[in-house]
PDB file of C-alpha atoms in Angstrom:
ATOM      1  CA  MET A   1       8.707  28.931   5.327  1.00 94.00           C
ATOM      2  CA  TYR A   2       8.607  26.939   2.328  1.00 97.00           C
ATOM      3  CA  ILE A   3       7.854  28.314  -1.133  1.00 98.00           C
ATOM      4  CA  SER A   4       7.389  26.759  -4.087  1.00 98.00           C
ATOM      5  CA  PRO A   5       7.384  28.759  -7.326  1.00 98.00           C
ATOM      6  CA  LYS A   6       6.491  25.772  -9.557  1.00 98.00           C
ATOM      7  CA  TYR A   7       3.363  24.928  -7.172  1.00 98.00           C
ATOM      8  CA  LYS A   8       2.511  28.253  -6.308  1.00 98.00           C
ATOM      9  CA  PHE A   9       1.976  27.978  -2.486  1.00 98.00           C
ATOM     10  CA  ILE A  10       3.755  29.642   0.800  1.00 98.00           C
ATOM     11  CA  PHE A  11       3.675  27.312   3.881  1.00 98.00           C
ATOM     12  CA  LEU A  12       4.355  29.568   6.904  1.00 98.00           C
ATOM     13  CA  ARG A  13       6.036  28.272  10.188  1.00 97.00           C
ATOM     14  CA  ILE A  14       4.376  28.980  12.721  1.00 96.00           C
ATOM     15  CA  PRO A  15       5.852  27.406  16.099  1.00 94.00           C
ATOM     16  CA  LYS A  16       4.492  24.529  17.883  1.00 94.00           C
ATOM     17  CA  THR A  17       2.341  23.559  14.991  1.00 96.00           C
ATOM     18  CA  ALA A  18       4.492  20.895  13.528  1.00 94.00           C
ATOM     19  CA  SER A  19       6.312  23.629  11.614  1.00 94.00           C
ATOM     20  CA  THR A  20       9.288  21.315  11.342  1.00 93.00           C
ATOM     21  CA  SER A  21       7.576  18.396  10.354  1.00 94.00           C
ATOM     22  CA  LEU A  22       5.720  20.029   7.786  1.00 97.00           C
ATOM     23  CA  SER A  23       9.112  21.532   6.363  1.00 96.00           C
ATOM     24  CA  GLU A  24      11.036  18.635   6.086  1.00 96.00           C
ATOM     25  CA  PHE A  25       7.991  17.002   4.579  1.00 97.00           C
ATOM     26  CA  PHE A  26       7.712  19.744   1.732  1.00 98.00           C
ATOM     27  CA  ILE A  27      11.367  19.878   1.114  1.00 97.00           C
ATOM     28  CA  ARG A  28      11.526  15.856   0.735  1.00 96.00           C
ATOM     29  CA  ASN A  29       8.341  15.614  -1.568  1.00 97.00           C
ATOM     30  CA  ILE A  30       8.080  18.361  -3.536  1.00 97.00           C
ATOM     31  CA  ASP A  31      10.084  18.701  -6.924  1.00 96.00           C
ATOM     32  CA  ASP A  32      10.827  22.424  -7.229  1.00 97.00           C
ATOM     33  CA  PRO A  33      14.278  23.148  -7.907  1.00 96.00           C
ATOM     34  CA  ASP A  34      13.537  26.809  -7.303  1.00 97.00           C
ATOM     35  CA  ALA A  35      12.027  26.594  -3.776  1.00 97.00           C
ATOM     36  CA  ILE A  36      12.771  28.679  -0.935  1.00 97.00           C
ATOM     37  CA  TYR A  37      13.033  27.285   2.022  1.00 96.00           C
ATOM     38  CA  THR A  38      14.577  27.573   5.719  1.00 94.00           C
ATOM     39  CA  ASP A  39      16.681  25.190   7.251  1.00 93.00           C
ATOM     40  CA  VAL A  40      15.563  21.850   9.431  1.00 92.00           C
ATOM     41  CA  ASP A  41      18.057  21.255  12.116  1.00 84.00           C
ATOM     42  CA  ASP A  42      16.368  18.276  13.484  1.00 82.00           C
ATOM     43  CA  VAL A  43      16.988  16.427  10.381  1.00 87.00           C
ATOM     44  CA  LYS A  44      20.191  18.500   9.289  1.00 88.00           C
ATOM     45  CA  LEU A  45      18.390  19.874   5.949  1.00 92.00           C
ATOM     46  CA  SER A  46      20.147  23.355   5.119  1.00 93.00           C
ATOM     47  CA  GLY A  47      17.797  26.533   3.705  1.00 95.00           C
ATOM     48  CA  THR A  48      18.409  27.829   0.683  1.00 96.00           C
ATOM     49  CA  LEU A  49      18.204  31.422   2.041  1.00 93.00           C
ATOM     50  CA  SER A  50      21.487  33.579   1.530  1.00 91.00           C
ATOM     51  CA  GLU A  51      23.780  34.192   4.491  1.00 90.00           C
ATOM     52  CA  ASP A  52      23.178  37.850   3.492  1.00 92.00           C
ATOM     53  CA  LYS A  53      19.664  37.715   3.798  1.00 93.00           C
ATOM     54  CA  LEU A  54      19.867  35.668   7.130  1.00 91.00           C
ATOM     55  CA  VAL A  55      21.858  38.409   8.885  1.00 88.00           C
ATOM     56  CA  GLU A  56      19.461  40.924   7.800  1.00 91.00           C
ATOM     57  CA  ILE A  57      16.720  39.180   8.950  1.00 90.00           C
ATOM     58  CA  ARG A  58      18.681  38.271  12.533  1.00 84.00           C
ATOM     59  CA  GLY A  59      19.769  41.626  12.892  1.00 77.00           C
ATOM     60  CA  VAL A  60      23.589  42.711  13.721  1.00 58.00           C
ATOM     61  CA  HIS A  61      23.442  41.098  17.249  1.00 54.00           C
ATOM     62  CA  GLN A  62      22.271  37.792  15.268  1.00 59.00           C
ATOM     63  CA  ASP A  63      22.627  35.618  18.610  1.00 57.00           C
ATOM     64  CA  PHE A  64      19.501  37.496  19.951  1.00 60.00           C
ATOM     65  CA  HIS A  65      17.396  36.289  17.334  1.00 68.00           C
ATOM     66  CA  PRO A  66      18.924  32.991  16.066  1.00 71.00           C
ATOM     67  CA  TYR A  67      15.437  31.665  15.324  1.00 80.00           C
ATOM     68  CA  LYS A  68      13.526  34.517  13.370  1.00 84.00           C
ATOM     69  CA  HIS A  69      14.290  33.560  10.295  1.00 89.00           C
ATOM     70  CA  LEU A  70      12.315  30.294  10.822  1.00 90.00           C
ATOM     71  CA  HIS A  71       9.401  32.128  11.797  1.00 93.00           C
ATOM     72  CA  LEU A  72       8.433  34.839   9.433  1.00 95.00           C
ATOM     73  CA  ASN A  73       5.087  35.970   8.791  1.00 96.00           C
ATOM     74  CA  LEU A  74       3.637  36.770   5.453  1.00 97.00           C
ATOM     75  CA  GLN A  75       4.037  40.582   5.835  1.00 97.00           C
ATOM     76  CA  GLN A  76       7.817  39.857   6.407  1.00 96.00           C
ATOM     77  CA  LEU A  77       8.238  37.830   3.595  1.00 97.00           C
ATOM     78  CA  VAL A  78       7.503  40.783   1.481  1.00 97.00           C
ATOM     79  CA  ASP A  79       9.268  43.376   3.518  1.00 96.00           C
ATOM     80  CA  TYR A  80      12.453  41.165   3.607  1.00 96.00           C
ATOM     81  CA  GLY A  81      12.167  40.806  -0.307  1.00 96.00           C
ATOM     82  CA  ILE A  82      11.799  37.007  -0.199  1.00 97.00           C
ATOM     83  CA  VAL A  83       8.302  37.010  -2.439  1.00 97.00           C
ATOM     84  CA  THR A  84       6.750  39.929  -4.240  1.00 97.00           C
ATOM     85  CA  GLU A  85       3.250  41.526  -3.425  1.00 96.00           C
ATOM     86  CA  GLN A  86       1.767  39.629  -6.525  1.00 97.00           C
ATOM     87  CA  GLN A  87       3.200  36.323  -5.606  1.00 97.00           C
ATOM     88  CA  VAL A  88       0.970  36.714  -2.245  1.00 97.00           C
ATOM     89  CA  LYS A  89      -1.678  37.712  -4.362  1.00 96.00           C
ATOM     90  CA  ASP A  90      -1.176  34.576  -6.823  1.00 97.00           C
ATOM     91  CA  TYR A  91      -0.234  31.745  -4.574  1.00 98.00           C
ATOM     92  CA  LYS A  92      -1.805  29.631  -1.860  1.00 98.00           C
ATOM     93  CA  CYS A  93      -0.838  30.823   1.329  1.00 98.00           C
ATOM     94  CA  PHE A  94      -1.344  28.673   4.512  1.00 98.00           C
ATOM     95  CA  ALA A  95      -0.119  28.058   8.067  1.00 98.00           C
ATOM     96  CA  VAL A  96      -1.201  25.410  10.808  1.00 98.00           C
ATOM     97  CA  LEU A  97      -3.168  26.815  13.530  1.00 98.00           C
ATOM     98  CA  ARG A  98      -3.232  25.384  16.677  1.00 97.00           C
ATOM     99  CA  ASP A  99      -5.627  25.832  20.066  1.00 97.00           C
ATOM    100  CA  PRO A 100      -3.625  28.461  21.803  1.00 96.00           C
ATOM    101  CA  ILE A 101      -4.050  26.652  25.263  1.00 95.00           C
ATOM    102  CA  ASP A 102      -2.331  23.338  24.299  1.00 95.00           C
ATOM    103  CA  ARG A 103       0.274  25.181  22.180  1.00 95.00           C
ATOM    104  CA  GLN A 104       1.559  27.085  25.458  1.00 94.00           C
ATOM    105  CA  LYS A 105       1.282  23.824  27.424  1.00 94.00           C
ATOM    106  CA  SER A 106       3.962  22.282  24.512  1.00 92.00           C
ATOM    107  CA  PHE A 107       5.920  25.327  24.753  1.00 93.00           C
ATOM    108  CA  TYR A 108       6.434  24.333  28.842  1.00 93.00           C
ATOM    109  CA  TYR A 109       7.337  20.940  28.155  1.00 92.00           C
ATOM    110  CA  PHE A 110       9.962  21.907  25.307  1.00 89.00           C
ATOM    111  CA  TYR A 111      11.243  24.526  27.523  1.00 88.00           C
ATOM    112  CA  LYS A 112      11.821  22.539  30.513  1.00 88.00           C
ATOM    113  CA  TYR A 113      12.977  20.080  28.760  1.00 86.00           C
ATOM    114  CA  MET A 114      15.744  22.319  27.151  1.00 84.00           C
ATOM    115  CA  ASP A 115      16.650  23.697  30.648  1.00 84.00           C
ATOM    116  CA  ARG A 116      19.119  21.028  32.393  1.00 83.00           C
ATOM    117  CA  ILE A 117      18.478  22.448  35.615  1.00 85.00           C
ATOM    118  CA  ARG A 118      14.614  21.941  35.439  1.00 86.00           C
ATOM    119  CA  ARG A 119      14.867  18.873  33.092  1.00 85.00           C
ATOM    120  CA  ASN A 120      14.701  16.228  35.592  1.00 86.00           C
ATOM    121  CA  LYS A 121      12.419  18.183  38.111  1.00 89.00           C
ATOM    122  CA  PRO A 122       8.342  17.278  38.403  1.00 90.00           C
ATOM    123  CA  HIS A 123       6.227  19.305  36.039  1.00 90.00           C
ATOM    124  CA  THR A 124       4.048  21.851  38.002  1.00 93.00           C
ATOM    125  CA  ILE A 125       1.403  24.520  37.302  1.00 95.00           C
ATOM    126  CA  GLN A 126       3.626  26.465  39.722  1.00 95.00           C
ATOM    127  CA  GLU A 127       6.633  26.186  37.634  1.00 94.00           C
ATOM    128  CA  TYR A 128       4.624  26.772  34.737  1.00 94.00           C
ATOM    129  CA  LYS A 129       3.335  30.470  36.308  1.00 94.00           C
ATOM    130  CA  GLU A 130       7.036  31.062  37.239  1.00 92.00           C
ATOM    131  CA  LEU A 131       8.137  30.754  33.445  1.00 91.00           C
ATOM    132  CA  ALA A 132       5.426  32.526  31.800  1.00 93.00           C
ATOM    133  CA  PRO A 133       3.580  34.921  34.135  1.00 93.00           C
ATOM    134  CA  ARG A 134       2.398  37.180  31.363  1.00 93.00           C
ATOM    135  CA  GLY A 135       1.221  33.939  29.343  1.00 94.00           C
ATOM    136  CA  TYR A 136       4.000  33.564  27.323  1.00 93.00           C
ATOM    137  CA  PHE A 137       7.421  32.525  28.101  1.00 90.00           C
ATOM    138  CA  GLU A 138      10.213  35.500  28.688  1.00 80.00           C
ATOM    139  CA  ALA A 139      12.976  35.766  25.792  1.00 72.00           C
ATOM    140  CA  ASP A 140      16.018  33.267  26.253  1.00 68.00           C
ATOM    141  CA  VAL A 141      18.753  32.932  23.515  1.00 55.00           C
ATOM    142  CA  ARG A 142      19.495  29.432  24.478  1.00 59.00           C
ATOM    143  CA  THR A 143      16.125  28.357  23.576  1.00 62.00           C
ATOM    144  CA  GLY A 144      14.322  30.897  21.326  1.00 63.00           C
ATOM    145  CA  GLN A 145      11.646  31.335  23.939  1.00 68.00           C
ATOM    146  CA  GLU A 146      10.623  34.931  22.192  1.00 78.00           C
ATOM    147  CA  ASN A 147       8.608  32.484  19.864  1.00 87.00           C
ATOM    148  CA  SER A 148       6.091  31.646  22.292  1.00 91.00           C
ATOM    149  CA  LYS A 149       5.017  35.328  22.647  1.00 92.00           C
ATOM    150  CA  LEU A 150       3.878  35.175  18.616  1.00 94.00           C
ATOM    151  CA  LEU A 151       0.343  35.405  17.802  1.00 97.00           C
ATOM    152  CA  GLN A 152      -0.589  32.665  15.093  1.00 97.00           C
ATOM    153  CA  SER A 153      -3.215  35.171  13.779  1.00 97.00           C
ATOM    154  CA  ASP A 154      -0.651  37.549  12.672  1.00 97.00           C
ATOM    155  CA  PHE A 155       0.892  35.016  10.467  1.00 97.00           C
ATOM    156  CA  LEU A 156      -1.120  35.354   7.463  1.00 97.00           C
ATOM    157  CA  MET A 157      -1.536  39.156   7.735  1.00 96.00           C
ATOM    158  CA  PHE A 158      -0.571  41.290   4.502  1.00 96.00           C
ATOM    159  CA  ASN A 159      -1.239  44.846   4.339  1.00 95.00           C
ATOM    160  CA  GLY A 160      -3.375  44.874   7.654  1.00 94.00           C
ATOM    161  CA  LYS A 161      -5.576  42.054   5.817  1.00 94.00           C
ATOM    162  CA  HIS A 162      -6.192  38.377   6.762  1.00 94.00           C
ATOM    163  CA  HIS A 163      -4.944  36.464   3.557  1.00 95.00           C
ATOM    164  CA  GLY A 164      -4.769  32.911   3.003  1.00 96.00           C
ATOM    165  CA  GLU A 165      -6.009  29.470   5.100  1.00 96.00           C
ATOM    166  CA  TYR A 166      -5.232  27.994   8.194  1.00 97.00           C
ATOM    167  CA  TRP A 167      -5.188  24.225   8.578  1.00 97.00           C
ATOM    168  CA  LEU A 168      -6.326  22.909  12.095  1.00 97.00           C
ATOM    169  CA  TYR A 169      -3.497  21.091  14.092  1.00 97.00           C
ATOM    170  CA  GLU A 170      -5.675  18.394  14.826  1.00 95.00           C
ATOM    171  CA  ASN A 171      -6.575  17.667  11.385  1.00 95.00           C
ATOM    172  CA  LEU A 172      -3.400  18.200   9.975  1.00 96.00           C
ATOM    173  CA  ILE A 173      -3.164  14.960   8.183  1.00 95.00           C
ATOM    174  CA  GLU A 174      -6.613  15.257   6.237  1.00 94.00           C
ATOM    175  CA  HIS A 175      -5.305  18.944   5.137  1.00 96.00           C
ATOM    176  CA  LEU A 176      -1.987  17.903   3.700  1.00 97.00           C
ATOM    177  CA  THR A 177      -3.333  14.829   1.967  1.00 96.00           C
ATOM    178  CA  GLU A 178      -5.942  16.693   0.369  1.00 96.00           C
ATOM    179  CA  PHE A 179      -3.407  19.289  -0.239  1.00 98.00           C
ATOM    180  CA  MET A 180      -1.018  16.868  -1.970  1.00 97.00           C
ATOM    181  CA  GLU A 181      -3.838  15.591  -3.902  1.00 97.00           C
ATOM    182  CA  THR A 182      -4.679  18.689  -5.461  1.00 97.00           C
ATOM    183  CA  ILE A 183      -1.341  19.734  -6.854  1.00 97.00           C
ATOM    184  CA  ASN A 184      -0.938  16.140  -7.889  1.00 97.00           C
ATOM    185  CA  VAL A 185       1.998  15.343  -6.220  1.00 97.00           C
ATOM    186  CA  PRO A 186       2.718  11.987  -4.740  1.00 96.00           C
ATOM    187  CA  ILE A 187       3.768  11.488  -1.107  1.00 96.00           C
ATOM    188  CA  THR A 188       7.171   9.479  -1.232  1.00 95.00           C
ATOM    189  CA  HIS A 189       8.258  10.720   2.433  1.00 94.00           C
ATOM    190  CA  LYS A 190       5.507  10.611   5.271  1.00 94.00           C
ATOM    191  CA  LEU A 191       5.315  13.147   7.815  1.00 93.00           C
ATOM    192  CA  GLN A 192       7.445  12.787  10.780  1.00 87.00           C
ATOM    193  CA  ALA A 193       6.718  13.883  14.030  1.00 79.00           C
ATOM    194  CA  HIS A 194       9.825  15.904  15.429  1.00 65.00           C
ATOM    195  CA  LYS A 195      10.068  17.307  18.702  1.00 56.00           C
ATOM    196  CA  SER A 196       7.132  15.065  20.041  1.00 53.00           C
ATOM    197  CA  GLN A 197       9.515  13.256  22.405  1.00 48.00           C
ATOM    198  CA  TYR A 198       9.258  16.525  24.591  1.00 52.00           C
ATOM    199  CA  ARG A 199       5.389  16.093  25.042  1.00 53.00           C
ATOM    200  CA  THR A 200       5.707  14.142  27.936  1.00 50.00           C
ATOM    201  CA  GLU A 201       2.240  13.962  28.833  1.00 48.00           C
ATOM    202  CA  LYS A 202       2.009  11.397  25.760  1.00 51.00           C
ATOM    203  CA  LEU A 203       4.382   9.190  27.709  1.00 46.00           C
ATOM    204  CA  ASP A 204       3.043   9.655  31.124  1.00 58.00           C
ATOM    205  CA  ALA A 205      -0.230  10.783  31.678  1.00 58.00           C
ATOM    206  CA  SER A 206       0.811  11.956  35.442  1.00 58.00           C
ATOM    207  CA  LYS A 207       3.354  14.384  34.219  1.00 68.00           C
ATOM    208  CA  SER A 208       0.975  16.691  32.571  1.00 82.00           C
ATOM    209  CA  ILE A 209       0.056  20.099  33.788  1.00 90.00           C
ATOM    210  CA  THR A 210      -3.261  21.499  34.274  1.00 93.00           C
ATOM    211  CA  PHE A 211      -3.975  25.062  33.775  1.00 94.00           C
ATOM    212  CA  ASP A 212      -5.897  26.566  36.549  1.00 94.00           C
ATOM    213  CA  TYR A 213      -7.749  30.096  36.599  1.00 94.00           C
ATOM    214  CA  GLU A 214      -4.750  32.212  37.617  1.00 95.00           C
ATOM    215  CA  SER A 215      -2.744  30.598  34.963  1.00 95.00           C
ATOM    216  CA  LEU A 216      -5.285  30.902  31.890  1.00 96.00           C
ATOM    217  CA  GLY A 217      -6.086  34.274  32.596  1.00 97.00           C
ATOM    218  CA  PRO A 218      -2.995  35.881  31.119  1.00 96.00           C
ATOM    219  CA  ILE A 219      -2.696  33.346  28.321  1.00 97.00           C
ATOM    220  CA  LYS A 220      -6.188  34.327  27.369  1.00 97.00           C
ATOM    221  CA  ASP A 221      -5.317  38.265  27.483  1.00 97.00           C
ATOM    222  CA  HIS A 222      -2.433  37.951  25.264  1.00 97.00           C
ATOM    223  CA  PHE A 223      -3.817  35.458  23.056  1.00 97.00           C
ATOM    224  CA  GLU A 224      -7.154  36.750  22.906  1.00 97.00           C
ATOM    225  CA  LYS A 225      -7.193  36.894  19.070  1.00 97.00           C
ATOM    226  CA  ASP A 226      -5.703  33.526  18.634  1.00 98.00           C
ATOM    227  CA  LEU A 227      -8.255  32.075  20.600  1.00 98.00           C
ATOM    228  CA  ASN A 228     -11.017  34.170  18.747  1.00 97.00           C
ATOM    229  CA  LEU A 229      -9.665  32.657  15.381  1.00 97.00           C
ATOM    230  CA  TYR A 230      -9.127  29.157  16.430  1.00 97.00           C
ATOM    231  CA  THR A 231     -13.083  29.213  17.560  1.00 96.00           C
ATOM    232  CA  VAL A 232     -14.369  30.541  14.547  1.00 95.00           C
ATOM    233  CA  ILE A 233     -12.204  28.293  12.092  1.00 95.00           C
ATOM    234  CA  LYS A 234     -12.796  25.271  14.209  1.00 94.00           C
ATOM    235  CA  ARG A 235     -16.718  25.767  14.027  1.00 93.00           C
ATOM    236  CA  LYS A 236     -16.459  26.668  10.306  1.00 90.00           C
ATOM    237  CA  TYR A 237     -14.253  23.099   9.858  1.00 89.00           C
ATOM    238  CA  TYR A 238     -16.674  20.938  11.764  1.00 86.00           C
ATOM    239  CA  ALA A 239     -19.895  22.696  10.181  1.00 83.00           C
ATOM    240  CA  ASP A 240     -18.816  22.009   6.700  1.00 78.00           C
ATOM    241  CA  ASN A 241     -17.737  18.367   7.483  1.00 74.00           C
ATOM    242  CA  GLU A 242     -21.104  17.698   8.757  1.00 64.00           C
ATOM    243  CA  VAL A 243     -23.100  19.081   5.731  1.00 48.00           C
ATOM    244  CA  LEU A 244     -20.529  16.799   3.549  1.00 44.00           C
ATOM    245  CA  HIS A 245     -21.364  13.768   5.914  1.00 44.00           C
ATOM    246  CA  THR A 246     -25.059  14.779   5.707  1.00 41.00           C
ATOM    247  CA  TYR A 247     -24.965  14.413   1.953  1.00 38.00           C
ATOM    248  CA  ASN A 248     -22.706  11.693   1.577  1.00 38.00           C
TER     249      ASN A 248
END
């Protein structure tokens, strides 16, 4: 996450939604000496959480939850004493929402690359179903695969209610530009594309997998809330923008 007391906002890092890139973006662009944020290993930026707090979040056996501190939801931020309930009420809280189907495909490419044995083998839907029989990837301490099980729709829940705003992944630059203009902070460091090298289908379309009925079923079952939320927010976004274009 990235929390700015100066500009009063809380950004939550949802796995596979450009959260690493956004974290680096805020760290490098926001001039807030009191900002609270987690580390960005890709560019060797250390976080500001104390070691005691990291141990508390990861648990006694830290090796089993090495990345838990990176992807805390709004409720956890309060429960761990990182922010107060009043800050949640007063600050702008937001996260990025990605098409759940596309997000699980991204997890597959990432985890496959991280597995030295599977890395150089062809991408197949059969392999995906073997690795994610329940619609998400089984926990593996080497890669933090428990992250793929997390629901995006849970991140902005606080005291049992939705609190905050989701940005659509496919319209991220637009959302980000508008936000930076709103808080009147110039962009001196452009948004970087971390981990994009794992999206092999962008480099070679022939390596992309296509989900079939058998593989989509478990994804839709586990991520039903995410799919519903994505549909609602996407429809609203495009409906609002269609109205704007009509009057402009």
